[in-house]
Amino acid sequence: MKHFLDIHETSPSDLRGIIDNAAAMKTARADRPRGALDDDQPLQGHMVALIFEKPSTRTRVSFDVGVRQLGGQTMVLSGKDMQLGHGETIADTARVLSRYVDLIMIRTFEEQTLLEMAEYATVPVINGLTDRTHPCQIMADIMTFEEHNGPIKGKKVVWSGDGNNVFASFAHAAKQFDFELVFTGPPPLDPDPALADLFTIERDPNIAVQGADLVVTDTWVSMHDPQSARERRHNQLRGYQVNDTLMAQAKPDALFMHCLPAHRDDEVTSSVMDGPHSVIWDEAENRMHAQKAIMRYCLGK
Ligand code: CP
Ligand code: NVA
């Protein structure tokens, strides 16, 4: 049994195996109806709990559909409707759920909640986003990059905007997959200093994107950020919007990614989202393929 808690806690060879398996499963399903089961049914007889303490569209649906394609069943649980949201400890919740289900995916606030769930669960636990990281997203992003432009090793990835949880998982991935990562954003919104060895900072977005193979951004206000910070963050981040002028300075075949949901014409213009560099819909689809491979890895199947 293996957990999937963070990219830097999974070995490069295991990460590569997951990406390759995800790509193979995607190819095997090409041209089949969305609802069709996979030929391989490794989750048959398995029950997966999907716990959400924050909103979700992609994570919820992609895990749910992915489990079903692999022959398993799911139970989608909202944190506030569980005793977990009313005082029961995470450890006790983990022990109880482990008697009913074969795998737990949790989206939560503090990283400590995820870590405690993993410590006390006797079944694998998958990180479906915390305030600090979003590893499943970045596995889908690596898969998407390689599907379009080949191996990511040695490539230049530029993140423009807030140094948030999605950025942190990109930073972990930069080391494990051996690519260059440049952060461009305002100093107050710099990433966690603990990640400093994993990327470089260039304050001028126009300089940062030169020679970029991939340009990435994310919302300026994450789910864990106070709404009261909205206006200040918008003012700080306005100069880091990904627009046509910025994309034009990246490599001609550069890709644009965003984990979504996007705020059109804030962090990215509609012209970039819907333009020739954008691979955001493939990126969203690949969440499902990547997570199917992550679940197989966790269950040793
Ligand atoms: N990218 C992502 O995790 O989207 P959701 O919040 O819709 O799950
Ligand atoms: N950084 C965003 C990602 C959403 C998928 C958030 O945490 O709200």
PDB file of C-alpha atoms and ligand atoms in Angstrom:
ATOM      1  CA  MET A   1       0.000   0.000   0.000  1.00  0.00           C
ATOM      2  CA  LYS A   2       1.307   3.445  -0.952  1.00  0.00           C
ATOM      3  CA  HIS A   3      -0.073   6.905  -0.315  1.00  0.00           C
ATOM      4  CA  PHE A   4       0.151   9.662  -2.930  1.00  0.00           C
ATOM      5  CA  LEU A   5       0.644  12.740  -0.768  1.00  0.00           C
ATOM      6  CA  ASP A   6       3.125  14.858  -2.665  1.00  0.00           C
ATOM      7  CA  ILE A   7       5.276  14.756  -5.769  1.00  0.00           C
ATOM      8  CA  HIS A   8       8.553  15.148  -3.868  1.00  0.00           C
ATOM      9  CA  GLU A   9       7.655  12.159  -1.713  1.00  0.00           C
ATOM     10  CA  THR A  10       7.263   9.881  -4.720  1.00  0.00           C
ATOM     11  CA  SER A  11      10.388   8.660  -6.517  1.00  0.00           C
ATOM     12  CA  PRO A  12      11.170   9.874 -10.050  1.00  0.00           C
ATOM     13  CA  SER A  13      10.872   6.329 -11.396  1.00  0.00           C
ATOM     14  CA  ASP A  14       7.464   5.801  -9.752  1.00  0.00           C
ATOM     15  CA  LEU A  15       6.297   9.184 -11.087  1.00  0.00           C
ATOM     16  CA  ARG A  16       7.474   8.235 -14.573  1.00  0.00           C
ATOM     17  CA  GLY A  17       5.660   4.898 -14.281  1.00  0.00           C
ATOM     18  CA  ILE A  18       2.439   6.703 -13.349  1.00  0.00           C
ATOM     19  CA  ILE A  19       2.683   9.104 -16.314  1.00  0.00           C
ATOM     20  CA  ASP A  20       3.431   6.279 -18.750  1.00  0.00           C
ATOM     21  CA  ASN A  21       0.569   4.180 -17.419  1.00  0.00           C
ATOM     22  CA  ALA A  22      -1.808   7.162 -17.639  1.00  0.00           C
ATOM     23  CA  ALA A  23      -0.824   7.773 -21.271  1.00  0.00           C
ATOM     24  CA  ALA A  24      -1.258   4.081 -22.118  1.00  0.00           C
ATOM     25  CA  MET A  25      -4.725   3.972 -20.520  1.00  0.00           C
ATOM     26  CA  LYS A  26      -5.731   7.115 -22.400  1.00  0.00           C
ATOM     27  CA  THR A  27      -4.598   5.629 -25.721  1.00  0.00           C
ATOM     28  CA  ALA A  28      -6.436   2.380 -25.004  1.00  0.00           C
ATOM     29  CA  ARG A  29      -9.702   4.318 -24.515  1.00  0.00           C
ATOM     30  CA  ALA A  30      -9.376   6.542 -27.569  1.00  0.00           C
ATOM     31  CA  ASP A  31     -12.549   6.614 -29.692  1.00  0.00           C
ATOM     32  CA  ARG A  32     -14.610   4.830 -27.037  1.00  0.00           C
ATOM     33  CA  PRO A  33     -17.743   6.290 -25.447  1.00  0.00           C
ATOM     34  CA  ARG A  34     -17.109   8.326 -22.297  1.00  0.00           C
ATOM     35  CA  GLY A  35     -19.040   5.889 -20.140  1.00  0.00           C
ATOM     36  CA  ALA A  36     -17.336   2.753 -21.449  1.00  0.00           C
ATOM     37  CA  LEU A  37     -15.434   0.649 -18.936  1.00  0.00           C
ATOM     38  CA  ASP A  38     -11.745  -0.036 -19.463  1.00  0.00           C
ATOM     39  CA  ASP A  39     -10.801  -3.523 -20.659  1.00  0.00           C
ATOM     40  CA  ASP A  40      -8.764  -3.837 -17.498  1.00  0.00           C
ATOM     41  CA  GLN A  41     -10.881  -3.674 -14.312  1.00  0.00           C
ATOM     42  CA  PRO A  42      -8.333  -3.473 -11.478  1.00  0.00           C
ATOM     43  CA  LEU A  43     -10.729  -1.648  -9.106  1.00  0.00           C
ATOM     44  CA  GLN A  44     -13.506  -4.213  -9.444  1.00  0.00           C
ATOM     45  CA  GLY A  45     -14.989  -4.782  -5.996  1.00  0.00           C
ATOM     46  CA  HIS A  46     -13.217  -1.699  -4.649  1.00  0.00           C
ATOM     47  CA  MET A  47     -14.855   1.261  -2.925  1.00  0.00           C
ATOM     48  CA  VAL A  48     -13.224   4.701  -3.039  1.00  0.00           C
ATOM     49  CA  ALA A  49     -14.143   7.561  -0.669  1.00  0.00           C
ATOM     50  CA  LEU A  50     -13.810  11.049  -2.156  1.00  0.00           C
ATOM     51  CA  ILE A  51     -13.836  13.646   0.639  1.00  0.00           C
ATOM     52  CA  PHE A  52     -14.237  17.342  -0.145  1.00  0.00           C
ATOM     53  CA  GLU A  53     -13.783  20.091   2.421  1.00  0.00           C
ATOM     54  CA  LYS A  54     -13.564  22.649  -0.420  1.00  0.00           C
ATOM     55  CA  PRO A  55     -15.508  23.041  -3.691  1.00  0.00           C
ATOM     56  CA  SER A  56     -14.462  21.075  -6.783  1.00  0.00           C
ATOM     57  CA  THR A  57     -15.608  20.337 -10.306  1.00  0.00           C
ATOM     58  CA  ARG A  58     -12.656  18.602 -12.004  1.00  0.00           C
ATOM     59  CA  THR A  59     -11.291  16.632  -9.064  1.00  0.00           C
ATOM     60  CA  ARG A  60     -14.719  15.383  -8.066  1.00  0.00           C
ATOM     61  CA  VAL A  61     -15.846  14.306 -11.523  1.00  0.00           C
ATOM     62  CA  SER A  62     -12.515  13.037 -12.837  1.00  0.00           C
ATOM     63  CA  PHE A  63     -11.917  10.796  -9.806  1.00  0.00           C
ATOM     64  CA  ASP A  64     -15.507   9.557  -9.822  1.00  0.00           C
ATOM     65  CA  VAL A  65     -15.551   8.708 -13.525  1.00  0.00           C
ATOM     66  CA  GLY A  66     -11.998   7.318 -13.400  1.00  0.00           C
ATOM     67  CA  VAL A  67     -12.847   4.892 -10.598  1.00  0.00           C
ATOM     68  CA  ARG A  68     -15.906   3.663 -12.502  1.00  0.00           C
ATOM     69  CA  GLN A  69     -13.898   3.148 -15.710  1.00  0.00           C
ATOM     70  CA  LEU A  70     -11.566   0.904 -13.679  1.00  0.00           C
ATOM     71  CA  GLY A  71     -14.501  -1.123 -12.345  1.00  0.00           C
ATOM     72  CA  GLY A  72     -14.730   0.409  -8.857  1.00  0.00           C
ATOM     73  CA  GLN A  73     -17.370   2.379  -7.002  1.00  0.00           C
ATOM     74  CA  THR A  74     -17.205   5.749  -5.272  1.00  0.00           C
ATOM     75  CA  MET A  75     -18.719   7.574  -2.368  1.00  0.00           C
ATOM     76  CA  VAL A  76     -18.490  11.365  -2.568  1.00  0.00           C
ATOM     77  CA  LEU A  77     -18.481  12.920   0.909  1.00  0.00           C
ATOM     78  CA  SER A  78     -18.681  16.558   1.856  1.00  0.00           C
ATOM     79  CA  GLY A  79     -16.527  17.412   4.892  1.00  0.00           C
ATOM     80  CA  LYS A  80     -19.236  19.530   6.463  1.00  0.00           C
ATOM     81  CA  ASP A  81     -21.771  16.697   6.304  1.00  0.00           C
ATOM     82  CA  MET A  82     -19.384  14.267   8.007  1.00  0.00           C
ATOM     83  CA  GLN A  83     -18.743  14.115  11.765  1.00  0.00           C
ATOM     84  CA  LEU A  84     -15.252  15.272  10.768  1.00  0.00           C
ATOM     85  CA  GLY A  85     -16.751  18.729  10.278  1.00  0.00           C
ATOM     86  CA  HIS A  86     -18.373  18.549  13.743  1.00  0.00           C
ATOM     87  CA  GLY A  87     -15.507  17.641  16.024  1.00  0.00           C
ATOM     88  CA  GLU A  88     -14.592  13.990  15.306  1.00  0.00           C
ATOM     89  CA  THR A  89     -10.834  13.734  14.952  1.00  0.00           C
ATOM     90  CA  ILE A  90      -9.113  13.105  11.674  1.00  0.00           C
ATOM     91  CA  ALA A  91      -7.380  10.067  13.161  1.00  0.00           C
ATOM     92  CA  ASP A  92     -10.683   8.488  14.217  1.00  0.00           C
ATOM     93  CA  THR A  93     -12.242   9.295  10.850  1.00  0.00           C
ATOM     94  CA  ALA A  94      -9.281   7.643   9.118  1.00  0.00           C
ATOM     95  CA  ARG A  95      -9.530   4.506  11.259  1.00  0.00           C
ATOM     96  CA  VAL A  96     -13.268   4.159  10.633  1.00  0.00           C
ATOM     97  CA  LEU A  97     -13.182   4.832   6.896  1.00  0.00           C
ATOM     98  CA  SER A  98     -10.384   2.269   6.554  1.00  0.00           C
ATOM     99  CA  ARG A  99     -12.849  -0.417   7.739  1.00  0.00           C
ATOM    100  CA  TYR A 100     -15.254   0.410   4.903  1.00  0.00           C
ATOM    101  CA  VAL A 101     -13.325   1.580   1.856  1.00  0.00           C
ATOM    102  CA  ASP A 102     -10.211   0.592  -0.079  1.00  0.00           C
ATOM    103  CA  LEU A 103      -8.870   4.060  -0.868  1.00  0.00           C
ATOM    104  CA  ILE A 104      -9.399   7.632   0.368  1.00  0.00           C
ATOM    105  CA  MET A 105      -8.972  10.818  -1.668  1.00  0.00           C
ATOM    106  CA  ILE A 106      -9.212  14.028   0.364  1.00  0.00           C
ATOM    107  CA  ARG A 107      -9.332  17.714  -0.569  1.00  0.00           C
ATOM    108  CA  THR A 108      -8.786  19.777   2.534  1.00  0.00           C
ATOM    109  CA  PHE A 109      -7.385  23.001   3.969  1.00  0.00           C
ATOM    110  CA  GLU A 110      -4.365  22.363   6.182  1.00  0.00           C
ATOM    111  CA  GLU A 111      -1.715  19.935   5.039  1.00  0.00           C
ATOM    112  CA  GLN A 112      -1.704  18.511   8.564  1.00  0.00           C
ATOM    113  CA  THR A 113      -5.212  17.088   7.982  1.00  0.00           C
ATOM    114  CA  LEU A 114      -3.955  15.129   4.971  1.00  0.00           C
ATOM    115  CA  LEU A 115      -0.881  13.909   6.852  1.00  0.00           C
ATOM    116  CA  GLU A 116      -2.934  12.766   9.836  1.00  0.00           C
ATOM    117  CA  MET A 117      -5.386  10.994   7.559  1.00  0.00           C
ATOM    118  CA  ALA A 118      -2.461   9.156   5.946  1.00  0.00           C
ATOM    119  CA  GLU A 119      -0.883   8.339   9.295  1.00  0.00           C
ATOM    120  CA  TYR A 120      -3.977   6.691  10.733  1.00  0.00           C
ATOM    121  CA  ALA A 121      -5.595   5.200   7.616  1.00  0.00           C
ATOM    122  CA  THR A 122      -4.773   1.601   6.817  1.00  0.00           C
ATOM    123  CA  VAL A 123      -5.717   2.162   3.165  1.00  0.00           C
ATOM    124  CA  PRO A 124      -3.973   4.477   0.648  1.00  0.00           C
ATOM    125  CA  VAL A 125      -4.647   8.212   0.892  1.00  0.00           C
ATOM    126  CA  ILE A 126      -4.427  10.566  -2.110  1.00  0.00           C
ATOM    127  CA  ASN A 127      -3.954  14.348  -1.857  1.00  0.00           C
ATOM    128  CA  GLY A 128      -6.726  16.025  -3.847  1.00  0.00           C
ATOM    129  CA  LEU A 129      -5.404  19.541  -2.945  1.00  0.00           C
ATOM    130  CA  THR A 130      -4.464  21.253   0.293  1.00  0.00           C
ATOM    131  CA  ASP A 131      -3.606  24.877   0.998  1.00  0.00           C
ATOM    132  CA  ARG A 132       0.012  23.890   0.253  1.00  0.00           C
ATOM    133  CA  THR A 133       0.040  21.500  -2.712  1.00  0.00           C
ATOM    134  CA  HIS A 134      -1.951  19.959  -5.580  1.00  0.00           C
ATOM    135  CA  PRO A 135       0.082  16.984  -6.835  1.00  0.00           C
ATOM    136  CA  CYS A 136      -2.619  15.257  -8.928  1.00  0.00           C
ATOM    137  CA  GLN A 137      -2.938  18.446 -10.981  1.00  0.00           C
ATOM    138  CA  ILE A 138       0.743  18.585 -11.778  1.00  0.00           C
ATOM    139  CA  MET A 139       0.844  14.904 -12.792  1.00  0.00           C
ATOM    140  CA  ALA A 140      -1.864  15.745 -15.339  1.00  0.00           C
ATOM    141  CA  ASP A 141       0.117  18.810 -16.419  1.00  0.00           C
ATOM    142  CA  ILE A 142       3.318  16.810 -17.034  1.00  0.00           C
ATOM    143  CA  MET A 143       1.304  14.236 -18.978  1.00  0.00           C
ATOM    144  CA  THR A 144      -0.291  16.996 -21.052  1.00  0.00           C
ATOM    145  CA  PHE A 145       3.027  18.705 -21.798  1.00  0.00           C
ATOM    146  CA  GLU A 146       4.618  15.459 -22.973  1.00  0.00           C
ATOM    147  CA  GLU A 147       1.576  14.496 -25.052  1.00  0.00           C
ATOM    148  CA  HIS A 148       1.939  17.753 -27.028  1.00  0.00           C
ATOM    149  CA  ASN A 149       5.641  18.627 -26.984  1.00  0.00           C
ATOM    150  CA  GLY A 150       7.621  15.542 -25.879  1.00  0.00           C
ATOM    151  CA  PRO A 151       9.775  14.964 -22.787  1.00  0.00           C
ATOM    152  CA  ILE A 152       9.641  17.768 -20.210  1.00  0.00           C
ATOM    153  CA  LYS A 153      13.189  17.070 -19.023  1.00  0.00           C
ATOM    154  CA  GLY A 154      15.364  20.134 -19.626  1.00  0.00           C
ATOM    155  CA  LYS A 155      12.439  22.330 -20.712  1.00  0.00           C
ATOM    156  CA  LYS A 156      11.723  25.836 -19.367  1.00  0.00           C
ATOM    157  CA  VAL A 157       8.469  26.302 -17.446  1.00  0.00           C
ATOM    158  CA  VAL A 158       7.428  29.813 -16.401  1.00  0.00           C
ATOM    159  CA  TRP A 159       4.818  30.448 -13.702  1.00  0.00           C
ATOM    160  CA  SER A 160       3.306  33.933 -13.749  1.00  0.00           C
ATOM    161  CA  GLY A 161       1.242  35.050 -10.758  1.00  0.00           C
ATOM    162  CA  ASP A 162       0.645  33.883  -7.179  1.00  0.00           C
ATOM    163  CA  GLY A 163       3.195  31.542  -5.562  1.00  0.00           C
ATOM    164  CA  ASN A 164       0.416  29.222  -4.382  1.00  0.00           C
ATOM    165  CA  ASN A 165      -0.321  25.526  -3.786  1.00  0.00           C
ATOM    166  CA  VAL A 166      -0.319  24.601  -7.486  1.00  0.00           C
ATOM    167  CA  PHE A 167       3.020  26.365  -7.928  1.00  0.00           C
ATOM    168  CA  ALA A 168       4.444  24.377  -4.981  1.00  0.00           C
ATOM    169  CA  SER A 169       3.642  21.096  -6.711  1.00  0.00           C
ATOM    170  CA  PHE A 170       5.247  22.434  -9.908  1.00  0.00           C
ATOM    171  CA  ALA A 171       8.349  23.209  -7.840  1.00  0.00           C
ATOM    172  CA  HIS A 172       8.426  19.648  -6.505  1.00  0.00           C
ATOM    173  CA  ALA A 173       7.980  18.343 -10.038  1.00  0.00           C
ATOM    174  CA  ALA A 174      10.835  20.501 -11.388  1.00  0.00           C
ATOM    175  CA  LYS A 175      13.262  18.484  -9.309  1.00  0.00           C
ATOM    176  CA  GLN A 176      11.694  15.066  -9.866  1.00  0.00           C
ATOM    177  CA  PHE A 177      11.229  15.488 -13.649  1.00  0.00           C
ATOM    178  CA  ASP A 178      14.354  17.641 -14.105  1.00  0.00           C
ATOM    179  CA  PHE A 179      13.005  20.784 -15.801  1.00  0.00           C
ATOM    180  CA  GLU A 180      13.786  24.472 -15.256  1.00  0.00           C
ATOM    181  CA  LEU A 181      11.157  26.468 -13.365  1.00  0.00           C
ATOM    182  CA  VAL A 182      10.996  30.273 -13.279  1.00  0.00           C
ATOM    183  CA  PHE A 183       8.621  32.156 -10.997  1.00  0.00           C
ATOM    184  CA  THR A 184       7.501  35.651 -11.937  1.00  0.00           C
ATOM    185  CA  GLY A 185       5.257  37.498  -9.513  1.00  0.00           C
ATOM    186  CA  PRO A 186       5.253  40.260  -6.880  1.00  0.00           C
ATOM    187  CA  PRO A 187       7.462  39.726  -3.772  1.00  0.00           C
ATOM    188  CA  PRO A 188       4.558  39.635  -1.263  1.00  0.00           C
ATOM    189  CA  LEU A 189       3.150  36.617  -3.094  1.00  0.00           C
ATOM    190  CA  ASP A 190       6.418  34.682  -3.400  1.00  0.00           C
ATOM    191  CA  PRO A 191       6.236  30.905  -2.933  1.00  0.00           C
ATOM    192  CA  ASP A 192       7.046  29.157   0.342  1.00  0.00           C
ATOM    193  CA  PRO A 193      10.760  29.882   1.079  1.00  0.00           C
ATOM    194  CA  ALA A 194      11.244  26.143   1.780  1.00  0.00           C
ATOM    195  CA  LEU A 195      10.920  25.598  -1.994  1.00  0.00           C
ATOM    196  CA  ALA A 196      13.541  28.212  -2.907  1.00  0.00           C
ATOM    197  CA  ASP A 197      16.117  25.690  -4.212  1.00  0.00           C
ATOM    198  CA  LEU A 198      13.694  24.366  -6.790  1.00  0.00           C
ATOM    199  CA  PHE A 199      13.170  27.454  -8.985  1.00  0.00           C
ATOM    200  CA  THR A 200      14.522  30.894  -9.881  1.00  0.00           C
ATOM    201  CA  ILE A 201      12.778  34.260  -9.615  1.00  0.00           C
ATOM    202  CA  GLU A 202      12.572  36.870 -12.380  1.00  0.00           C
ATOM    203  CA  ARG A 203      10.409  39.843 -11.404  1.00  0.00           C
ATOM    204  CA  ASP A 204       9.885  41.088 -14.956  1.00  0.00           C
ATOM    205  CA  PRO A 205       7.346  38.771 -16.635  1.00  0.00           C
ATOM    206  CA  ASN A 206       8.491  39.878 -20.089  1.00  0.00           C
ATOM    207  CA  ILE A 207      12.029  38.705 -19.362  1.00  0.00           C
ATOM    208  CA  ALA A 208      10.857  35.576 -17.515  1.00  0.00           C
ATOM    209  CA  VAL A 209       8.887  34.150 -20.437  1.00  0.00           C
ATOM    210  CA  GLN A 210      11.640  34.482 -23.011  1.00  0.00           C
ATOM    211  CA  GLY A 211      12.447  31.008 -24.317  1.00  0.00           C
ATOM    212  CA  ALA A 212       9.645  29.408 -22.270  1.00  0.00           C
ATOM    213  CA  ASP A 213       8.328  26.015 -23.410  1.00  0.00           C
ATOM    214  CA  LEU A 214       5.359  26.256 -21.066  1.00  0.00           C
ATOM    215  CA  VAL A 215       3.630  29.244 -19.455  1.00  0.00           C
ATOM    216  CA  VAL A 216       1.348  28.555 -16.483  1.00  0.00           C
ATOM    217  CA  THR A 217      -0.852  30.650 -14.248  1.00  0.00           C
ATOM    218  CA  ASP A 218      -3.627  30.142 -11.710  1.00  0.00           C
ATOM    219  CA  THR A 219      -6.312  32.155  -9.957  1.00  0.00           C
ATOM    220  CA  TRP A 220      -5.169  35.251  -8.049  1.00  0.00           C
ATOM    221  CA  VAL A 221      -7.310  34.317  -5.025  1.00  0.00           C
ATOM    222  CA  SER A 222      -7.237  30.669  -3.969  1.00  0.00           C
ATOM    223  CA  MET A 223      -9.950  28.906  -1.977  1.00  0.00           C
ATOM    224  CA  HIS A 224      -7.940  29.230   1.240  1.00  0.00           C
ATOM    225  CA  ASP A 225      -7.222  32.956   0.767  1.00  0.00           C
ATOM    226  CA  PRO A 226      -9.489  35.407   2.607  1.00  0.00           C
ATOM    227  CA  GLN A 227     -11.909  37.207   0.303  1.00  0.00           C
ATOM    228  CA  SER A 228     -10.830  40.431   2.064  1.00  0.00           C
ATOM    229  CA  ALA A 229      -7.465  40.071   0.288  1.00  0.00           C
ATOM    230  CA  ARG A 230      -9.093  40.026  -3.147  1.00  0.00           C
ATOM    231  CA  GLU A 231      -8.648  43.649  -4.145  1.00  0.00           C
ATOM    232  CA  ARG A 232      -5.079  43.864  -2.837  1.00  0.00           C
ATOM    233  CA  ARG A 233      -4.100  40.681  -4.667  1.00  0.00           C
ATOM    234  CA  HIS A 234      -5.658  41.899  -7.912  1.00  0.00           C
ATOM    235  CA  ASN A 235      -3.653  45.110  -7.670  1.00  0.00           C
ATOM    236  CA  GLN A 236      -0.443  43.212  -6.921  1.00  0.00           C
ATOM    237  CA  LEU A 237      -0.926  40.661  -9.692  1.00  0.00           C
ATOM    238  CA  ARG A 238      -2.371  42.728 -12.533  1.00  0.00           C
ATOM    239  CA  GLY A 239       1.043  43.127 -14.178  1.00  0.00           C
ATOM    240  CA  TYR A 240       1.433  39.334 -14.286  1.00  0.00           C
ATOM    241  CA  GLN A 241      -1.612  38.607 -16.427  1.00  0.00           C
ATOM    242  CA  VAL A 242      -0.929  36.064 -19.185  1.00  0.00           C
ATOM    243  CA  ASN A 243      -2.015  37.796 -22.376  1.00  0.00           C
ATOM    244  CA  ASP A 244      -1.124  37.661 -26.070  1.00  0.00           C
ATOM    245  CA  THR A 245       1.781  40.097 -25.644  1.00  0.00           C
ATOM    246  CA  LEU A 246       3.339  37.906 -22.956  1.00  0.00           C
ATOM    247  CA  MET A 247       2.755  34.630 -24.839  1.00  0.00           C
ATOM    248  CA  ALA A 248       4.339  36.133 -27.968  1.00  0.00           C
ATOM    249  CA  GLN A 249       7.652  36.312 -26.104  1.00  0.00           C
ATOM    250  CA  ALA A 250       7.679  32.605 -25.250  1.00  0.00           C
ATOM    251  CA  LYS A 251       8.868  29.996 -27.794  1.00  0.00           C
ATOM    252  CA  PRO A 252       6.640  29.818 -30.909  1.00  0.00           C
ATOM    253  CA  ASP A 253       5.466  26.319 -29.914  1.00  0.00           C
ATOM    254  CA  ALA A 254       5.083  27.169 -26.207  1.00  0.00           C
ATOM    255  CA  LEU A 255       2.067  25.705 -24.416  1.00  0.00           C
ATOM    256  CA  PHE A 256      -0.243  27.530 -22.023  1.00  0.00           C
ATOM    257  CA  MET A 257      -1.757  25.749 -19.016  1.00  0.00           C
ATOM    258  CA  HIS A 258      -4.109  26.646 -16.159  1.00  0.00           C
ATOM    259  CA  CYS A 259      -5.432  24.120 -13.643  1.00  0.00           C
ATOM    260  CA  LEU A 260      -8.876  25.825 -13.826  1.00  0.00           C
ATOM    261  CA  PRO A 261     -11.230  27.232 -12.719  1.00  0.00           C
ATOM    262  CA  ALA A 262     -10.002  30.371 -14.492  1.00  0.00           C
ATOM    263  CA  HIS A 263     -11.118  33.937 -14.023  1.00  0.00           C
ATOM    264  CA  ARG A 264     -11.193  35.057 -17.626  1.00  0.00           C
ATOM    265  CA  ASP A 265      -9.466  38.372 -18.244  1.00  0.00           C
ATOM    266  CA  ASP A 266      -7.975  38.485 -14.737  1.00  0.00           C
ATOM    267  CA  GLU A 267      -4.992  36.107 -14.538  1.00  0.00           C
ATOM    268  CA  VAL A 268      -5.337  35.129 -18.211  1.00  0.00           C
ATOM    269  CA  THR A 269      -7.122  36.657 -21.175  1.00  0.00           C
ATOM    270  CA  SER A 270      -9.781  34.749 -23.063  1.00  0.00           C
ATOM    271  CA  SER A 271      -7.644  35.184 -26.177  1.00  0.00           C
ATOM    272  CA  VAL A 272      -4.884  33.060 -24.573  1.00  0.00           C
ATOM    273  CA  MET A 273      -7.270  30.540 -22.992  1.00  0.00           C
ATOM    274  CA  ASP A 274      -8.986  29.963 -26.322  1.00  0.00           C
ATOM    275  CA  GLY A 275      -5.892  30.590 -28.457  1.00  0.00           C
ATOM    276  CA  PRO A 276      -3.384  28.347 -30.261  1.00  0.00           C
ATOM    277  CA  HIS A 277      -0.976  27.839 -27.330  1.00  0.00           C
ATOM    278  CA  SER A 278      -3.660  26.697 -24.900  1.00  0.00           C
ATOM    279  CA  VAL A 279      -3.999  23.023 -23.940  1.00  0.00           C
ATOM    280  CA  ILE A 280      -6.310  23.602 -20.972  1.00  0.00           C
ATOM    281  CA  TRP A 281      -9.053  21.173 -22.030  1.00  0.00           C
ATOM    282  CA  ASP A 282      -6.567  18.351 -22.579  1.00  0.00           C
ATOM    283  CA  GLU A 283      -5.094  19.277 -19.219  1.00  0.00           C
ATOM    284  CA  ALA A 284      -8.513  18.943 -17.571  1.00  0.00           C
ATOM    285  CA  GLU A 285      -9.182  15.612 -19.303  1.00  0.00           C
ATOM    286  CA  ASN A 286      -5.801  14.275 -18.278  1.00  0.00           C
ATOM    287  CA  ARG A 287      -6.666  14.721 -14.607  1.00  0.00           C
ATOM    288  CA  MET A 288      -8.785  11.615 -15.030  1.00  0.00           C
ATOM    289  CA  HIS A 289      -6.140   9.511 -16.783  1.00  0.00           C
ATOM    290  CA  ALA A 290      -3.372  10.598 -14.404  1.00  0.00           C
ATOM    291  CA  GLN A 291      -5.493   9.890 -11.322  1.00  0.00           C
ATOM    292  CA  LYS A 292      -6.473   6.439 -12.621  1.00  0.00           C
ATOM    293  CA  ALA A 293      -2.751   5.680 -12.838  1.00  0.00           C
ATOM    294  CA  ILE A 294      -2.179   7.151  -9.346  1.00  0.00           C
ATOM    295  CA  MET A 295      -4.912   4.939  -7.871  1.00  0.00           C
ATOM    296  CA  ARG A 296      -3.428   1.837  -9.545  1.00  0.00           C
ATOM    297  CA  TYR A 297      -0.012   2.780  -8.179  1.00  0.00           C
ATOM    298  CA  CYS A 298      -1.416   3.219  -4.654  1.00  0.00           C
ATOM    299  CA  LEU A 299      -3.236  -0.109  -4.728  1.00  0.00           C
ATOM    300  CA  GLY A 300      -0.375  -1.951  -6.436  1.00  0.00           C
ATOM    301  CA  LYS A 301      -2.604  -2.755  -9.411  1.00  0.00           C
TER     302      LYS A 301
HETATM  303  N1   CP B   1      -8.103  22.035 -11.049  1.00  0.00           N
HETATM  304  C1   CP B   1      -8.920  21.579 -10.078  1.00  0.00           C
HETATM  305  O1   CP B   1      -8.493  20.923  -9.113  1.00  0.00           O
HETATM  306  O2   CP B   1     -10.234  21.887 -10.273  1.00  0.00           O
HETATM  307  P1   CP B   1     -11.439  21.665  -9.253  1.00  0.00           P
HETATM  308  O3   CP B   1     -11.253  22.667  -8.136  1.00  0.00           O
HETATM  309  O4   CP B   1     -12.667  21.930 -10.075  1.00  0.00           O
HETATM  310  O5   CP B   1     -11.384  20.265  -8.736  1.00  0.00           O
HETATM  311  N1  NVA B   2      -4.965  27.564  -6.291  1.00  0.00           N
HETATM  312  C1  NVA B   2      -6.337  27.163  -6.448  1.00  0.00           C
HETATM  313  C2  NVA B   2      -6.401  25.892  -7.231  1.00  0.00           C
HETATM  314  C3  NVA B   2      -7.805  25.391  -7.494  1.00  0.00           C
HETATM  315  C4  NVA B   2      -7.830  24.086  -8.219  1.00  0.00           C
HETATM  316  C5  NVA B   2      -6.995  27.026  -5.088  1.00  0.00           C
HETATM  317  O1  NVA B   2      -6.389  26.442  -4.183  1.00  0.00           O
HETATM  318  O2  NVA B   2      -8.110  27.530  -4.924  1.00  0.00           O
END
